[in-house]
XYZ file of C-alpha atoms in Angstrom:
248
model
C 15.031 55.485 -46.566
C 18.622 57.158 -46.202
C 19.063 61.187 -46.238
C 20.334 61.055 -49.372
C 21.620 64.392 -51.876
C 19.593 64.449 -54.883
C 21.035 62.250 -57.869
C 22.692 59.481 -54.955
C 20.761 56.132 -54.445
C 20.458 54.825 -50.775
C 22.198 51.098 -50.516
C 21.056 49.844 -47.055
C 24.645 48.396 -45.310
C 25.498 44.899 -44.189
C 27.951 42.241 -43.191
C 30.153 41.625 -46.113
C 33.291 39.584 -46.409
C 33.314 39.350 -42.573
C 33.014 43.271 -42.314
C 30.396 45.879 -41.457
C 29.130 47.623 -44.227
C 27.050 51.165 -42.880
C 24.211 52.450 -45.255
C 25.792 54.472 -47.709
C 24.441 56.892 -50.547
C 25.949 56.119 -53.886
C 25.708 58.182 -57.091
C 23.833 56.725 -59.390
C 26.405 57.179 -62.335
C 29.692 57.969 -62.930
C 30.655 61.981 -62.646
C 30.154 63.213 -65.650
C 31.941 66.615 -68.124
C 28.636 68.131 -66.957
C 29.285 67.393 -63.368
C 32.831 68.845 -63.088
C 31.647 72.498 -64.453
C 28.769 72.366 -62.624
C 30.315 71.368 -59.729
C 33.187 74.060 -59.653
C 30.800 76.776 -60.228
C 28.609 76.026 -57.313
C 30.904 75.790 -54.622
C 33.295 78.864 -55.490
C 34.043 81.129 -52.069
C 32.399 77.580 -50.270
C 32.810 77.179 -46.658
C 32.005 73.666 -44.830
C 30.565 72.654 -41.741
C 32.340 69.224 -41.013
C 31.611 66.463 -38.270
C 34.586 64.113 -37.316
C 34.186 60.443 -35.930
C 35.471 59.823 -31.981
C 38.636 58.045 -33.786
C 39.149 60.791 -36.418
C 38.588 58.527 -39.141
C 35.348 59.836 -40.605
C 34.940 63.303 -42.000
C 31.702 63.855 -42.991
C 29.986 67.425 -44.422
C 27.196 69.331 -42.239
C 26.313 71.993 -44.289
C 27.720 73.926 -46.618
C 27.266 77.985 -47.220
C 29.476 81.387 -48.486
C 28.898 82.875 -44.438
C 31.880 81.383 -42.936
C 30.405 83.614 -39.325
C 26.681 81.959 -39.537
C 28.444 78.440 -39.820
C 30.464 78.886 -37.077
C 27.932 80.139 -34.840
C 25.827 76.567 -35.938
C 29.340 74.887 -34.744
C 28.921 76.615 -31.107
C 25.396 75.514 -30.873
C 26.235 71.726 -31.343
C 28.587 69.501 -29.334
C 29.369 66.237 -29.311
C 26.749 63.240 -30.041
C 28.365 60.068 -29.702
C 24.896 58.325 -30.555
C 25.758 59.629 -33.676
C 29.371 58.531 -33.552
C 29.837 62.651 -33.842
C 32.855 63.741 -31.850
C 32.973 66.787 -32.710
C 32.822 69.733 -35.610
C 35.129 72.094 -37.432
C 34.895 74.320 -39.912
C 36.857 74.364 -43.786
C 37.190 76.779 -46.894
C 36.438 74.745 -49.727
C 39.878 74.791 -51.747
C 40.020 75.647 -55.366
C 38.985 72.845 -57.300
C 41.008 71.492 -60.227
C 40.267 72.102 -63.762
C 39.517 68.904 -65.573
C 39.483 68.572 -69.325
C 38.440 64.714 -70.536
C 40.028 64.313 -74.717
C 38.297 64.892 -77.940
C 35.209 61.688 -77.995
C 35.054 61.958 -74.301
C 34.259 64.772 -73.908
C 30.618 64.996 -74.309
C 28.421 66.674 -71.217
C 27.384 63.001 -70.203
C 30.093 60.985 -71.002
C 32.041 60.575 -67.719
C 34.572 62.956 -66.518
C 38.111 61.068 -67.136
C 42.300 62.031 -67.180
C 41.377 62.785 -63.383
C 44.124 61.441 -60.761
C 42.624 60.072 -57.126
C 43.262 63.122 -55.433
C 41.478 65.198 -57.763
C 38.739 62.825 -57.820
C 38.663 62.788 -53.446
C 39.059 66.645 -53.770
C 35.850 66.780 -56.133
C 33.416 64.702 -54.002
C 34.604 66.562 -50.868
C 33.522 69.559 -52.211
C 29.945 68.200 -52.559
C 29.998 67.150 -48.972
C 30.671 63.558 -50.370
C 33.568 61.271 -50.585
C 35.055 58.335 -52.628
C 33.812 54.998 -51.587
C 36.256 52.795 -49.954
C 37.614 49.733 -51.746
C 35.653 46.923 -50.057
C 32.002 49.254 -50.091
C 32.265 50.069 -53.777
C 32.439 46.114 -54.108
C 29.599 45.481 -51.308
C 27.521 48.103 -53.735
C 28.357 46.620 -57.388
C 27.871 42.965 -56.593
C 24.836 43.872 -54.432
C 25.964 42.306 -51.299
C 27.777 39.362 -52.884
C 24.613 37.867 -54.938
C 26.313 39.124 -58.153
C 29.465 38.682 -60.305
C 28.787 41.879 -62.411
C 26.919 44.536 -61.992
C 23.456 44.035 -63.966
C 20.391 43.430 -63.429
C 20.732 39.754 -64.521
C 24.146 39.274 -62.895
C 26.167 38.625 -66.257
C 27.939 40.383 -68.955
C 24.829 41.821 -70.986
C 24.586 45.372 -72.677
C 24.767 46.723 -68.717
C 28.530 46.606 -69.393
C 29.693 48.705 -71.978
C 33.675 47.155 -72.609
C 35.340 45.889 -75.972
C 34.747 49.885 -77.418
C 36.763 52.352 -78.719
C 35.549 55.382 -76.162
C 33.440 55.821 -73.109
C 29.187 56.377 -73.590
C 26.917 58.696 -72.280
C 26.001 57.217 -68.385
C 23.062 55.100 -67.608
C 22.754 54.441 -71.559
C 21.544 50.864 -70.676
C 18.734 52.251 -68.716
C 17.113 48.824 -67.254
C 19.917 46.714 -67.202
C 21.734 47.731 -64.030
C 21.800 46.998 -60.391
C 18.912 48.142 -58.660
C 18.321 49.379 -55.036
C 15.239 50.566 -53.304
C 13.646 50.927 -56.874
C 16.258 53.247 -58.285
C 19.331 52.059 -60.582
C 23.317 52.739 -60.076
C 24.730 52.808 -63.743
C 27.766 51.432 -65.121
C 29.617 50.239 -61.852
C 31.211 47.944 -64.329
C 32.843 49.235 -67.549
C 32.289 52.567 -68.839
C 35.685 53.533 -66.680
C 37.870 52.453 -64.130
C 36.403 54.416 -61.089
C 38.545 55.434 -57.669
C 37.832 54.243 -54.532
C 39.933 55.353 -51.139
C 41.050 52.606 -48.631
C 41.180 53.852 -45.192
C 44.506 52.726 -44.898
C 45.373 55.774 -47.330
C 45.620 53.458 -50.508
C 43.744 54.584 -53.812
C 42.412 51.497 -56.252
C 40.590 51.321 -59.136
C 37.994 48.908 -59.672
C 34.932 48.170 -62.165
C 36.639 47.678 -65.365
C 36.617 50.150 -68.270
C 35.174 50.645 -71.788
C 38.440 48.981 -73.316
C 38.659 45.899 -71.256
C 38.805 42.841 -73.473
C 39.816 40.528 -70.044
C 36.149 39.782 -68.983
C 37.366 39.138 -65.511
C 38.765 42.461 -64.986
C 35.127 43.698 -64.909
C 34.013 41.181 -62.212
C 32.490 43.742 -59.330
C 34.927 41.998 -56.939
C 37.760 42.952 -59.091
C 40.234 46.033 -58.065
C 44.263 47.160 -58.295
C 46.097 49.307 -56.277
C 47.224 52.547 -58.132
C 49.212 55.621 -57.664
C 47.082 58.245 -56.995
C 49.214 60.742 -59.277
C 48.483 58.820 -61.866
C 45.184 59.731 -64.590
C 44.077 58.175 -67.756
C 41.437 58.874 -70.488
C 40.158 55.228 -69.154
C 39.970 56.438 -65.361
C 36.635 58.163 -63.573
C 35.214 58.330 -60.357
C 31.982 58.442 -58.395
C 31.240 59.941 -55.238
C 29.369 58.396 -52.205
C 28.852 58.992 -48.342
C 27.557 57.229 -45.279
C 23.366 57.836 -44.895
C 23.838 58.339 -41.205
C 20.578 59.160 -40.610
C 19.110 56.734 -42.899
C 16.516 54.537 -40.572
């Protein structure tokens, strides 16, 4: 089900709150320390092969490779497939990816990556051929369709959570307690750190709660604020996700 990257769960779509959820690949935890070095090594001198939707909407990455010539020649081969909702292609260097530093006890090669601003966090996932979830599919994923107020296996606050601490933990800690889909878990959707999400509109919110939220309904999956986008915090993460157009 879903052609998903390695280390992204497949969440099959559906109507939610009177929209049209597509299937979607999520990553199943938060991006971590690790993530960010790894990350910035392995797309140095990048180039991208990128589809765009018939209203220019949807960007999504191709293929990715360091032969800017060989992708282009890929981009004369193809045209259009409106099955597909595939207007058309063009090709992108990948740009120079911020360096990210998370604080002394969050820093830790699992712990999520934080004091990352939204267009950091957009710039990171693009470079993986991903993107940030918009507002209302990050909510469609944590509270699995609507059946659930938080994002555990049970449905309630339980150690799934981690809020009411001091400092982040190491992702998917609570290994059994999350939200599961297709057999695989997505960790830590609620607390752990506020993660960023990117409203078509152009808006940037925050939503899941963090590890220092004492106001249980702040962690409620349906839960999010609008925020700068300039702004970061040692509370503030991100995961990455993209559509699973050919999922079947």
């Amino acid at each position: 089900m879903g052609n998903c990257q390695e280390g992204m769960v497949f969440v099959k779509g559906g109507r939610y709150k009177g929209q049209t959820i597509p299937d979607l690949c999520v990553d199943q935890h938060e991006f971590t320390n690790a993530d960010t070095s790894r990350v910035a090594a392995q797309t140095a001198g990048q180039y991208q092969l990128m589809s765009v939707s018939p209203s220019g909407s949807t960007v999504e990455v191709v293929e990715s490779g360091k032969d800017p010539k060989a992708l282009w020649a890929k981009i004369a081969a193809r045209g259009p497939d409106l099955t597909k909702g595939i207007a058309g292609y063009f090709l992108r260097a990948v740009s120079a990816l911020p360096s990210l530093v998370s604080p002394k006890d969050f820093d830790k090669p699992n712990q999520p990556q934080v004091d990352v601003d939204g267009y950091q966090a957009k710039q990171f996932c693009e470079a993986q051929g991903k993107r940030l979830l918009t507002p209302i599919e990050w909510e469609y994923v944590a509270s699995q369709g609507g059946a659930k107020r938080y994002s555990t296996r049970s449905g309630k606050l339980d150690s799934g959570v981690h809020y009411g601490a001091g400092a982040t933990r190491q992702v998917c800690k609570a290994a059994g307690r999350y939200i599961e889909f297709g057999g695989k878990e997505i960790c830590d959707m609620n607390g752990n750190v506020w993660e960023w999400t990117l409203d078509p509109s152009g808006d940037y919110y925050t939503s899941g709660g963090s590890f220092g939220i004492s106001i249980l309904w702040l962690l409620q999956a349906d839960y999010r604020s609008r925020v700068n986008p300039g702004r970061s915090n040692f509370n503030i993460g991100f995961r990455c996700g993209s559509s699973a157009q050919d999922s079947k």
